[in-house]
Tab-separated table of C-alpha atoms and ligand atoms in Angstrom:
chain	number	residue	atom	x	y	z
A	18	UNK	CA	7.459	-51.540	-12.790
A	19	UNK	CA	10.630	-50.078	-11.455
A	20	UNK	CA	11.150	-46.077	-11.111
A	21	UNK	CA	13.944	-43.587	-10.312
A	22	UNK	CA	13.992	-40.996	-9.136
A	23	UNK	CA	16.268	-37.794	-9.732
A	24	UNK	CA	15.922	-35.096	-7.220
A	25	UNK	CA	17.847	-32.278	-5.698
A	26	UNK	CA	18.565	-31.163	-9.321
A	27	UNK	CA	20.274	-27.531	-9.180
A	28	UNK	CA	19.679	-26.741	-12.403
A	29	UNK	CA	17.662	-28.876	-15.503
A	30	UNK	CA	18.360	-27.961	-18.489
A	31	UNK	CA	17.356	-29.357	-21.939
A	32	UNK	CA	15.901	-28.301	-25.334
A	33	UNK	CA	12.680	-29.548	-25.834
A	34	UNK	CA	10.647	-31.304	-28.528
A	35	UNK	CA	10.813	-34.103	-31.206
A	36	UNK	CA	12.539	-32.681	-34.255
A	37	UNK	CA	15.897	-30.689	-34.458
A	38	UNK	CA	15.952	-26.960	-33.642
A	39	UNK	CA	16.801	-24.049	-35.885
A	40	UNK	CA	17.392	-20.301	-35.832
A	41	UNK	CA	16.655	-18.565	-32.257
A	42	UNK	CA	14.647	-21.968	-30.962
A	43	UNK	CA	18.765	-23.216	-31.386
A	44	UNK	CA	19.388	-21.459	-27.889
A	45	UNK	CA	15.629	-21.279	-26.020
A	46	UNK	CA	16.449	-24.582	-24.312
A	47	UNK	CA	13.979	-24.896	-20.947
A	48	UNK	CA	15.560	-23.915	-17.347
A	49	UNK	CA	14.202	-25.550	-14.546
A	50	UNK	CA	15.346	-25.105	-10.963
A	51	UNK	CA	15.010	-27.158	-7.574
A	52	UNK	CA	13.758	-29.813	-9.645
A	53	UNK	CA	12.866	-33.520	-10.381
A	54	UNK	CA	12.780	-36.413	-13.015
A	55	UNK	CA	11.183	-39.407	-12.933
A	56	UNK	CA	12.015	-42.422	-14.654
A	57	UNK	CA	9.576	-45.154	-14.889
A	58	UNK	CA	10.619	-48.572	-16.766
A	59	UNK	CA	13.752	-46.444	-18.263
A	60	UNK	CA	11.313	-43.855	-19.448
A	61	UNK	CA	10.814	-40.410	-18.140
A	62	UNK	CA	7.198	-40.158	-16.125
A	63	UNK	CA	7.425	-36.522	-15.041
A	64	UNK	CA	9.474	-33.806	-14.493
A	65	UNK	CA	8.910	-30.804	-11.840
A	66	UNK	CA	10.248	-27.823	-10.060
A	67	UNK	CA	9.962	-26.238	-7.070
A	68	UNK	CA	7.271	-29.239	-6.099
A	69	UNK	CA	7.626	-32.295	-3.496
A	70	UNK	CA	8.992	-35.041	-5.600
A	71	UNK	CA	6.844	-38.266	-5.339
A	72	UNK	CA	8.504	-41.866	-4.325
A	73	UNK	CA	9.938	-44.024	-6.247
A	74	UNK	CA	12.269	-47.548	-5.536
A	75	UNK	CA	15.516	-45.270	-6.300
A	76	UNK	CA	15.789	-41.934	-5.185
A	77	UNK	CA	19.204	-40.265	-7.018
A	78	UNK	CA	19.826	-37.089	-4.872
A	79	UNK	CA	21.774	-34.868	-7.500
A	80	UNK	CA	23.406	-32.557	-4.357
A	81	UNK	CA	22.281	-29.240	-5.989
A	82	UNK	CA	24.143	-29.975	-9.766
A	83	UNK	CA	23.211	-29.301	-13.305
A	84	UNK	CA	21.507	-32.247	-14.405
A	85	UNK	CA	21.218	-32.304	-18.536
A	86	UNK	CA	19.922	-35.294	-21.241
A	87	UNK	CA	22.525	-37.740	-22.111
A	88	UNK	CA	24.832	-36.301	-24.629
A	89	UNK	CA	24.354	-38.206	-28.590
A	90	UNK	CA	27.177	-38.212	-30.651
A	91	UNK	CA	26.119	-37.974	-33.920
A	92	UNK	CA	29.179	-38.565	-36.098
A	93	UNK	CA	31.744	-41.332	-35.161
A	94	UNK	CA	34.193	-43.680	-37.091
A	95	UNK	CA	33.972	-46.025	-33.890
A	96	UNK	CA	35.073	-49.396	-35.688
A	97	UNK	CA	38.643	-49.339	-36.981
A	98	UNK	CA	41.775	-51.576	-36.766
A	99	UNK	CA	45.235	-49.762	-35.355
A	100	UNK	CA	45.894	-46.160	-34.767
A	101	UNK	CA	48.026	-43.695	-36.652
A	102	UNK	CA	50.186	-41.527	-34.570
A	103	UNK	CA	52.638	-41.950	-36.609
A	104	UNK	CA	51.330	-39.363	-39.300
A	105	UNK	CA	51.249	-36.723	-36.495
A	106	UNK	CA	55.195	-36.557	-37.419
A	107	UNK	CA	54.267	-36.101	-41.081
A	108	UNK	CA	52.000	-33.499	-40.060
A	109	UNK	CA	54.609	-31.427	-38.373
A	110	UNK	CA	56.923	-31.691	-40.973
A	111	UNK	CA	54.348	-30.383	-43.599
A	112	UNK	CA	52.433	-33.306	-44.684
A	113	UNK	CA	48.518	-31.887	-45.456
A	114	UNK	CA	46.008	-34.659	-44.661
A	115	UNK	CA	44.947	-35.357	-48.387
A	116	UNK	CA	48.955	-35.686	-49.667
A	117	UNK	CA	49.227	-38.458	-46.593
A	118	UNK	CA	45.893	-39.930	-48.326
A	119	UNK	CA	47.410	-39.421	-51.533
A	120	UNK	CA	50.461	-41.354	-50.743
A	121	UNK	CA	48.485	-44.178	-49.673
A	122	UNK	CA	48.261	-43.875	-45.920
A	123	UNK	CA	45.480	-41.903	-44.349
A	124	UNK	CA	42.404	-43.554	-44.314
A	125	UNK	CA	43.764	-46.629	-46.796
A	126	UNK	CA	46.770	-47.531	-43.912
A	127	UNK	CA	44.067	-47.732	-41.520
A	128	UNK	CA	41.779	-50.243	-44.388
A	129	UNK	CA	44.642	-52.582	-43.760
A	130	UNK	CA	44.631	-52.708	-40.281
A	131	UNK	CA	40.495	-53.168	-40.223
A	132	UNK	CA	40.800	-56.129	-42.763
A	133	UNK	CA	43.446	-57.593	-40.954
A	134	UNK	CA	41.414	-57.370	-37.651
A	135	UNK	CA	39.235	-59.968	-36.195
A	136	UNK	CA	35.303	-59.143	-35.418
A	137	UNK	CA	36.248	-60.028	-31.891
A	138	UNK	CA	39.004	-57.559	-32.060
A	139	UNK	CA	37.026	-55.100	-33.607
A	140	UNK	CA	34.460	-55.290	-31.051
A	141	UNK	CA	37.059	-55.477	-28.147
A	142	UNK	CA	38.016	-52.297	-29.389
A	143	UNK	CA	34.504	-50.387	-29.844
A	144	UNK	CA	33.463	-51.646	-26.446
A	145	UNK	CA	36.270	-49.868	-24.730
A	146	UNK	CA	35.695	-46.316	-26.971
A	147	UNK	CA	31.816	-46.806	-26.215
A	148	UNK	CA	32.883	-47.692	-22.033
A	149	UNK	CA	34.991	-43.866	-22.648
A	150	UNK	CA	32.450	-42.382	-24.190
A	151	UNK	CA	29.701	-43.067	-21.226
A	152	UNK	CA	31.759	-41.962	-18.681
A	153	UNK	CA	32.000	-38.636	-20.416
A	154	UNK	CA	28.450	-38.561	-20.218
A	155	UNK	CA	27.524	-39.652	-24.115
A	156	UNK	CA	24.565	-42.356	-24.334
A	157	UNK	CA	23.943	-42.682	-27.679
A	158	UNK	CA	26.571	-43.038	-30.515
A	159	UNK	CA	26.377	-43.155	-34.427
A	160	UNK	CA	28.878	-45.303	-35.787
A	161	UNK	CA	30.761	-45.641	-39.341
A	162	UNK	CA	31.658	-48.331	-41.503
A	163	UNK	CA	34.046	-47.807	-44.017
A	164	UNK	CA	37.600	-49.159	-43.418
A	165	UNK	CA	36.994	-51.756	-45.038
A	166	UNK	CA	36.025	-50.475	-48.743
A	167	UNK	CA	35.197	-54.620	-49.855
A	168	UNK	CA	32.303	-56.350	-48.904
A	169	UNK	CA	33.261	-59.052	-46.318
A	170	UNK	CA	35.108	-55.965	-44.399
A	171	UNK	CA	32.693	-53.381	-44.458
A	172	UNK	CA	29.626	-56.140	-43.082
A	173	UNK	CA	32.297	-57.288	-40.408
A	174	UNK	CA	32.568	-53.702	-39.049
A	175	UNK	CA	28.643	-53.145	-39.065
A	176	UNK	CA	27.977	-56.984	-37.611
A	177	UNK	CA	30.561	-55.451	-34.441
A	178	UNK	CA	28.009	-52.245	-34.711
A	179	UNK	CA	24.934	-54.853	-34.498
A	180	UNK	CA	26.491	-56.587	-31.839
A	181	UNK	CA	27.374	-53.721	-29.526
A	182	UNK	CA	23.711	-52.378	-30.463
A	183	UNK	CA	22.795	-55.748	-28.525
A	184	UNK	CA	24.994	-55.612	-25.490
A	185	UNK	CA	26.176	-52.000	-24.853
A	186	UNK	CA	24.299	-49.778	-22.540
A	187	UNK	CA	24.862	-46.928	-25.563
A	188	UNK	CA	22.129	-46.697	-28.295
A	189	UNK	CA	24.112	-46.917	-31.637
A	190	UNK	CA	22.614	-45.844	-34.743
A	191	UNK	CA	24.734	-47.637	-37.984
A	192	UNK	CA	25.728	-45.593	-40.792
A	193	UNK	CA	27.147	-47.444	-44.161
A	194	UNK	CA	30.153	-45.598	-45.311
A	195	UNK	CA	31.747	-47.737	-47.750
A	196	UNK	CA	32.023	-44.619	-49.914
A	197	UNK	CA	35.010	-43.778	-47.915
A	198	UNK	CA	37.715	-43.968	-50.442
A	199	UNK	CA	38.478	-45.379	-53.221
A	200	UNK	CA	40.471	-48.447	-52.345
A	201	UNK	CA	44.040	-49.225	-53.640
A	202	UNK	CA	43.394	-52.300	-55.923
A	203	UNK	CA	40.324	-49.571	-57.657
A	204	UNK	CA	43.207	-46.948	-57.807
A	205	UNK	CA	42.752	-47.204	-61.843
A	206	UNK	CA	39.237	-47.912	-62.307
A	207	UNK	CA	37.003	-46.234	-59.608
A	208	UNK	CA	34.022	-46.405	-61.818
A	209	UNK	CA	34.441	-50.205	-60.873
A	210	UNK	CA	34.396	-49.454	-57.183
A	211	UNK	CA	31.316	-47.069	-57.744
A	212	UNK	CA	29.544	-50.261	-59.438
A	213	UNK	CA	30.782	-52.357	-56.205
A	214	UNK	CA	29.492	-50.011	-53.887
A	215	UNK	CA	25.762	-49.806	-55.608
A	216	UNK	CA	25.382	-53.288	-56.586
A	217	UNK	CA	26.893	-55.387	-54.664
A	218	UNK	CA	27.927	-53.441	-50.974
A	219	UNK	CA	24.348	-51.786	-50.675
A	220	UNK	CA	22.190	-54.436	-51.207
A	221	UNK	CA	24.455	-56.769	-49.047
A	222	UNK	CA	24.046	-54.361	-46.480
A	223	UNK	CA	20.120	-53.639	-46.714
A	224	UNK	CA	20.372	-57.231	-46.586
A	225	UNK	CA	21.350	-57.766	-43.060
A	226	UNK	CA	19.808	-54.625	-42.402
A	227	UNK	CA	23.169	-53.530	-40.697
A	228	UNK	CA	22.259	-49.836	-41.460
A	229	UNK	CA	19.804	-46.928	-41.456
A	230	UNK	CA	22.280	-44.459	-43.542
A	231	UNK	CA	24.452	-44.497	-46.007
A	232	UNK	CA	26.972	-41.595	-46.098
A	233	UNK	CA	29.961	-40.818	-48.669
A	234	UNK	CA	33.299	-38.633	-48.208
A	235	UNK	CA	32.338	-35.983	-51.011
A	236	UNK	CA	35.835	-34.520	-51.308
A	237	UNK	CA	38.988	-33.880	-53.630
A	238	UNK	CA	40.471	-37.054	-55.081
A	239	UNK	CA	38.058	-39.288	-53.372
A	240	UNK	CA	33.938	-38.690	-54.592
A	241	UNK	CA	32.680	-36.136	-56.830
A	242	UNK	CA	29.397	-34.635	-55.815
A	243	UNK	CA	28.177	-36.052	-58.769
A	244	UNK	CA	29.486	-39.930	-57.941
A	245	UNK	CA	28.611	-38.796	-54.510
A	246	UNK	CA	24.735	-38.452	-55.788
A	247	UNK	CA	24.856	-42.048	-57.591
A	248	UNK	CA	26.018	-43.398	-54.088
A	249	UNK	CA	23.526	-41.881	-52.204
A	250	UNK	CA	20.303	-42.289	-54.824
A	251	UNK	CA	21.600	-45.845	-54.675
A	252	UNK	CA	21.040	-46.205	-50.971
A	253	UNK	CA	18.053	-44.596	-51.085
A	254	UNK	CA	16.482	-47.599	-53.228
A	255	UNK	CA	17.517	-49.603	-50.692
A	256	UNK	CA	16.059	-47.640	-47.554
A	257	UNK	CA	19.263	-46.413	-46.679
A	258	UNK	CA	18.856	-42.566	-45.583
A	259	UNK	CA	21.267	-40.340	-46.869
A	260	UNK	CA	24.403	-38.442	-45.033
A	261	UNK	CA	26.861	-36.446	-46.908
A	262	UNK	CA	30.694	-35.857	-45.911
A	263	UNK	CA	31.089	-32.295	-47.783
A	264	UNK	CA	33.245	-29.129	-47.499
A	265	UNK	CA	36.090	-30.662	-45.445
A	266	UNK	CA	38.506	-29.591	-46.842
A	267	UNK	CA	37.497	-28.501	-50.709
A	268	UNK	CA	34.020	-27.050	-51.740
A	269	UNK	CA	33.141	-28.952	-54.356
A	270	UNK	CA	29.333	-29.189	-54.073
A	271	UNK	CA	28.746	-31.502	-51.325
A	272	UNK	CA	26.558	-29.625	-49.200
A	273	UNK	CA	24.581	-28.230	-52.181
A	274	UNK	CA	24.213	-32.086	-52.783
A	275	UNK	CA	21.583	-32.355	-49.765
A	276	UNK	CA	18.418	-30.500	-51.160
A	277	UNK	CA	18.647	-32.710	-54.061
A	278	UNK	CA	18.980	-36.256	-52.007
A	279	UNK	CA	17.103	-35.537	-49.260
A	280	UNK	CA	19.954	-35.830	-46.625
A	281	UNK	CA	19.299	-36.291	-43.130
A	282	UNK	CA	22.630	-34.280	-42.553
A	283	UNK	CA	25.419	-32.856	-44.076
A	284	UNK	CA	29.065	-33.101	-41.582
A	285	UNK	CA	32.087	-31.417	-41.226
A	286	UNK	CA	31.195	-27.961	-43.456
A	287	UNK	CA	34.401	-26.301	-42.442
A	288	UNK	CA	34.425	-24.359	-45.855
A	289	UNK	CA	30.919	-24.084	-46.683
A	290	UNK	CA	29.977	-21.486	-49.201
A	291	UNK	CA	26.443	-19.136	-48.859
A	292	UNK	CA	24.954	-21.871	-51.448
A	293	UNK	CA	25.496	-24.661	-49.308
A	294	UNK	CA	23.956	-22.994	-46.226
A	295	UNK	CA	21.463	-22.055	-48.040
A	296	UNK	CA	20.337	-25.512	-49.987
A	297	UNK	CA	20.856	-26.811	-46.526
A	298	UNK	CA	18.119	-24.301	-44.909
A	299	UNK	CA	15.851	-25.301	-47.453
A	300	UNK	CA	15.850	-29.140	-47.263
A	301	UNK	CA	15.826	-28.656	-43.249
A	302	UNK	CA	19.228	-30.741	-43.170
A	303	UNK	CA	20.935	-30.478	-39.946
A	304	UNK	CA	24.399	-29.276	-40.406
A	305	UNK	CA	26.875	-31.859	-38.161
A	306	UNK	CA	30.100	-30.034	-37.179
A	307	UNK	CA	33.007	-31.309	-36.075
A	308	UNK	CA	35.017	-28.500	-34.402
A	309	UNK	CA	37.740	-31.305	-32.970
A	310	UNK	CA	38.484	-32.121	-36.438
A	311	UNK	CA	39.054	-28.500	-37.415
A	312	UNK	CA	41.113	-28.254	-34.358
A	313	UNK	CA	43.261	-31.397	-35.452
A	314	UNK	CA	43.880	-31.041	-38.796
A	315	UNK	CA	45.101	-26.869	-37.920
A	316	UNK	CA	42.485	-25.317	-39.921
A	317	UNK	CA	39.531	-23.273	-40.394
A	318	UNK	CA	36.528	-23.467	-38.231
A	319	UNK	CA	33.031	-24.161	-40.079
A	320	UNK	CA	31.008	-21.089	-40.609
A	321	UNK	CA	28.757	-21.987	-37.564
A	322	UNK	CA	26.802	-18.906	-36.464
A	323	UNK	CA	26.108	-18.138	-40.608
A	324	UNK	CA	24.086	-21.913	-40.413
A	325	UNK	CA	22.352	-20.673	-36.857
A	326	UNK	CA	21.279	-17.311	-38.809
A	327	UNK	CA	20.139	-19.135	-41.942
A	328	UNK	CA	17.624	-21.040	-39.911
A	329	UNK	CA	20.261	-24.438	-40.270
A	330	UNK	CA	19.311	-26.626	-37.524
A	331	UNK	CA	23.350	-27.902	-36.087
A	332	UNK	CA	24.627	-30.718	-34.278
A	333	UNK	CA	27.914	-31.061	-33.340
A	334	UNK	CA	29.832	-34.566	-33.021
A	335	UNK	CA	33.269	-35.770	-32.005
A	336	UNK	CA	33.873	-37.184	-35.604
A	337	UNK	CA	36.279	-39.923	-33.574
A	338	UNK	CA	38.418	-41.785	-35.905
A	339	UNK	CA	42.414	-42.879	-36.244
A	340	UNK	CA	43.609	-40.351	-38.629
A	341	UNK	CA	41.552	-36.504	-38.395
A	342	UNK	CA	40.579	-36.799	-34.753
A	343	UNK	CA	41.914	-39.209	-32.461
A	344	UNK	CA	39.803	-37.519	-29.642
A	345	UNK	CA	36.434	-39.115	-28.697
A	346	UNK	CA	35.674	-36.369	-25.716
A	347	UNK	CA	32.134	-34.523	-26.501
A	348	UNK	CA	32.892	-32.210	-23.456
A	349	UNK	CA	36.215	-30.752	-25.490
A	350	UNK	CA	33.980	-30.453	-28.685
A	351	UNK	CA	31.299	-28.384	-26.444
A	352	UNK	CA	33.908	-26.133	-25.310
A	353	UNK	CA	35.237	-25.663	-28.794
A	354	UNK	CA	31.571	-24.676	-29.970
A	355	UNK	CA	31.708	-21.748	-28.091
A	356	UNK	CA	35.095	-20.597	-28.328
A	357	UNK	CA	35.686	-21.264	-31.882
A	358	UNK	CA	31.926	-21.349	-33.602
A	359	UNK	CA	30.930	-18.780	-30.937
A	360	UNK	CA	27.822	-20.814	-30.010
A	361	UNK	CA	26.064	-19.568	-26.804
A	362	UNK	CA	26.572	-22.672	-23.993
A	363	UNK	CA	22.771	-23.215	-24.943
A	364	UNK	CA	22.879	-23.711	-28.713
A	365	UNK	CA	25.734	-26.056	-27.497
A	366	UNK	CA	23.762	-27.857	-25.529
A	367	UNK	CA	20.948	-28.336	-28.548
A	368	UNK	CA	23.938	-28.938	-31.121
A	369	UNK	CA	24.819	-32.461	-28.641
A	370	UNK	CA	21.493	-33.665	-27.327
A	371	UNK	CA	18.220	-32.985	-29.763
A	372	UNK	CA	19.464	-32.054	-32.841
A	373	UNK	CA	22.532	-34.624	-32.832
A	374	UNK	CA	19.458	-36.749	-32.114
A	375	UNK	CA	17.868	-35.705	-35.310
A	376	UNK	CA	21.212	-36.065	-37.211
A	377	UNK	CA	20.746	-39.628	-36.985
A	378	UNK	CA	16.665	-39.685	-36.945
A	379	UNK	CA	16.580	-40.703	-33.170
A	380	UNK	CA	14.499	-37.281	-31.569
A	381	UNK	CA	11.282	-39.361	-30.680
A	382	UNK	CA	13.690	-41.269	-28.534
A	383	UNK	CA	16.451	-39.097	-26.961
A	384	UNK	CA	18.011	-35.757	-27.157
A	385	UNK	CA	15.449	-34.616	-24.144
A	386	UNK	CA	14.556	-34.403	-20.697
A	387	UNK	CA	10.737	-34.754	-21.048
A	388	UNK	CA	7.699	-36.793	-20.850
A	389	UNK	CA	7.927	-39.634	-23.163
A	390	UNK	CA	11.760	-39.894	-23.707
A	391	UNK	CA	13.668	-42.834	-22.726
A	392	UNK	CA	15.479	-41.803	-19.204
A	393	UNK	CA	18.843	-40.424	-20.168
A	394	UNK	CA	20.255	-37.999	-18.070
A	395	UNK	CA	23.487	-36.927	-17.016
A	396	UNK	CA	24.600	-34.872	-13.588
A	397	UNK	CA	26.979	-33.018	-13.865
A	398	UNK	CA	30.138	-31.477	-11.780
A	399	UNK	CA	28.789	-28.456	-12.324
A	400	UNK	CA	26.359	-25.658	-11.102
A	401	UNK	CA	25.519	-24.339	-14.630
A	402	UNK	CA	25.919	-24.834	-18.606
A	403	UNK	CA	28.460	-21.919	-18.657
A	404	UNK	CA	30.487	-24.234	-16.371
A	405	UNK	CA	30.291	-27.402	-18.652
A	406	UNK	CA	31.901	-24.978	-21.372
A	407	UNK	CA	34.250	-23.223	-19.569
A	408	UNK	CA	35.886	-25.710	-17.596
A	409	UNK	CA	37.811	-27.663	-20.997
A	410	UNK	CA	39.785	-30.661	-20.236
A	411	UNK	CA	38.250	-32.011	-17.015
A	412	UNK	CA	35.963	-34.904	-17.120
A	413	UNK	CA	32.600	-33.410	-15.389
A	414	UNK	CA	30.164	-36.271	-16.410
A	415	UNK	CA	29.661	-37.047	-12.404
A	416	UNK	CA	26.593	-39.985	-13.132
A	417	UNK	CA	25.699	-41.062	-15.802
A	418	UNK	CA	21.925	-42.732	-16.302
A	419	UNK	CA	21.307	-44.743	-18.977
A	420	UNK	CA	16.999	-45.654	-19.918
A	421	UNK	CA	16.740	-45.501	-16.026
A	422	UNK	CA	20.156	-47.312	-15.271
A	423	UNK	CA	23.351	-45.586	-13.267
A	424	UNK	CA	25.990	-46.460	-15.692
A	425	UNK	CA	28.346	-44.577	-13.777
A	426	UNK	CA	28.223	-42.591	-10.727
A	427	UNK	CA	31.156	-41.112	-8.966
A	428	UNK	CA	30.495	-39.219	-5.966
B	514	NIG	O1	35.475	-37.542	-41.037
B	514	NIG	N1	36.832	-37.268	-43.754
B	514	NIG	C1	36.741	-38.459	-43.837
B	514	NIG	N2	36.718	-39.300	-42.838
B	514	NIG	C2	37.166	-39.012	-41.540
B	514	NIG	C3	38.619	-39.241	-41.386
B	514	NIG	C4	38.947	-40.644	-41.487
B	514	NIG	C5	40.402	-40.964	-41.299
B	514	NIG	O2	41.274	-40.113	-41.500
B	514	NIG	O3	40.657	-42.125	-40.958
B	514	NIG	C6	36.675	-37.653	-41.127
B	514	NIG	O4	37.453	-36.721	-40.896
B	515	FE	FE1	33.877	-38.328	-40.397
């Protein structure tokens, strides 16, 4: 048996529990000062404060800082050939990001560059987001298919998922997203691509069992909610557990679409009417926001504190991808939380540990600093929570532990 121990902690703070918080439980996260974790075999043992810590092989001395779980980003579109800065011209000359789309670019330029990308290079790639994404103090990662949009393309992006599941400190949970877009050579007879998707993609991928969800882009001129439902029922029959894409940019019914499927989660939700919220309080769906995104694309912020009052339970993720948010930093999405969702630093600090934990069905596992979880922690630069949120643009992750590992540590 091997243990570590983390001591000298200034400050622990976490949510607690195994399922995603809602309402008021959002910010009652647990405080603990002058205290201790213990990880034994890469889960924690015990935790205390304001008690002698007992021995262990490792001692971690955590000189007084905040010490929190390791972040989870919930929503990411980690595998994907190229980059696109070249629509950020486009933007500032007018271009909105469904005309770019539209015009084939967006999300289809970036198809081309996936397909034409080798698994190695693929993975190559991931590794080095995933290696950026630990040192800012994230340890476990969902991760998109879906620029691929044909069978041998979407498998090779969730085969690199498998394979950095295997050799990448990270947990990664695989999401199917081959209901993306509609790809060019379907341009005239999506109904076609709909068929691909449910009888050919799905079962491929259940399969291989390269995924636990299967999510769709619920939006103008790419899924209704009602070819969003097939998609999603169609997963379903295969195991697959449904994520929705809805209220991006149009309402048109995504997020009502998760009482009746039985989503896991709904994400982005920037323009999400009463209805949604409310379907979404009812089927206990966590709402994943993506605040970067807003902050990308230059427009409105998702109606964040309505969801908290509703009794929504809400994660927040990076959303990483080529096109609507080149930015992969969970620390600038915490910071955005509060100053644009107006989320107290501790429903921030629920929206990227236990409830982006439940966003991807994980919160038996991580998402917590207590008995029974597997020992991810991060300490911080940083006396407090209001410090992680105030202090944007700095890197503060100081170590990062990993199921009882130092994965980084700069001191
Ligand atoms: O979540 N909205 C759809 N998908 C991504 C963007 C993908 C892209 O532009 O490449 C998103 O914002
Ligand atoms: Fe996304």
């Amino acid at each position: 048996m091997s243990t570590l121990l983390i001591h000298n902690v200034g400050l622990l703070a976490t949510p607690l529990g195994h399922s995603a918080r809602r309402g008021a439980e959002q910010g009652d996260i647990q405080l603990l000062r002058d205290a201790w974790v213990l990880v034994e075999d890469g889960m924690i043992a015990a935790v205390g404060a304001g008690t002698p810590a007992p021995a262990a092989d490792t001692a971690l001395d955590a000189g007084g800082h905040l010490v929190t779980p390791g972040l989870v980003d919930a929503h990411t579109h980690l595998i994907f050939g190229g980059w696109r800065q070249n629509e950020l011209g486009l933007k500032l000359h007018g271009a909105t990001y469904l005309e770019i789309l539209a015009r084939g670019g967006g999300i289809l330029s970036t198809v081309t560059a996936t397909r034409q990308a080798t698994e190695q290079a693929l993975y190559d790639k991931a590794r080095a987001a995933l290696n950026e994404m630990l040192a800012l103090g994230v340890t476990t990662v969902e991760a998109k298919s879906g620029y691929g949009l044909d069978t041998e393309t979407e498998l090779k992006q969730l085969r690199v998922i498998r394979a950095l599941q295997e050799d990448h400190p990270c947990d990664l949970a695989a999401t199917f997203l081959g209901a993306h877009a509609v790809p060019a050579e379907y341009k005239n007879d999506r109904e076609a691509y709909i068929r691909l998707l449910c009888e050919e993609m799905i079962p491929a991928v259940a399969r291989e069992n390269l995924a636990r969800f299967c999510d769709v882009f619920c939006e103008t001129g790419v899924f209704s909610a009602e070819e969003s439902r097939q998609i999603l029922e169609a997963g379903k029959r295969y195991g697959l557990i449904p994520k929705i894409h809805a209220d991006e940019i149009d309402p048109i019914g995504g997020s009502e679409l998760t009482a009746r499927v039985g989503a896991i989660s709904a994400e982005h939700l920037i323009v999400c009417p009463p209805a949604g919220i409310a379907a979404m309080a009812e089927a206990g769906t966590v709402a994943c926001c993506l605040p970067a995104t807003s902050f990308y694309l230059g427009s409105t912020f998702a109606p964040v504190r309505d969801m908290v009052n509703a009794g929504v339970p809400v994660a927040m993720a990076s959303d990483f991808n080529p096109g609507s948010c080149p930015s992969l930093n969970l620390q600038f999405v915490m910071n955005l939380g509060c100053l644009k969702y107006r989320l107290t630093p501790e429903e921030v600090l629920t929206a990227v540990t236990l409830n982006a934990a439940a966003a991807i069905d994980m919160a038996d596992r991580v998402g917590s600093v207590e008995i029974g979880k597997q020992g991810d922690l991060v300490i911080w630069d940083a006396p407090d929570l209001d410090y992680i949120c105030y202090r944007m643009g700095s890197n503060l992750a100081r170590t990062v532990v990993k199921k009882g590992q130092v994965v980084k540590n700069r001191l």
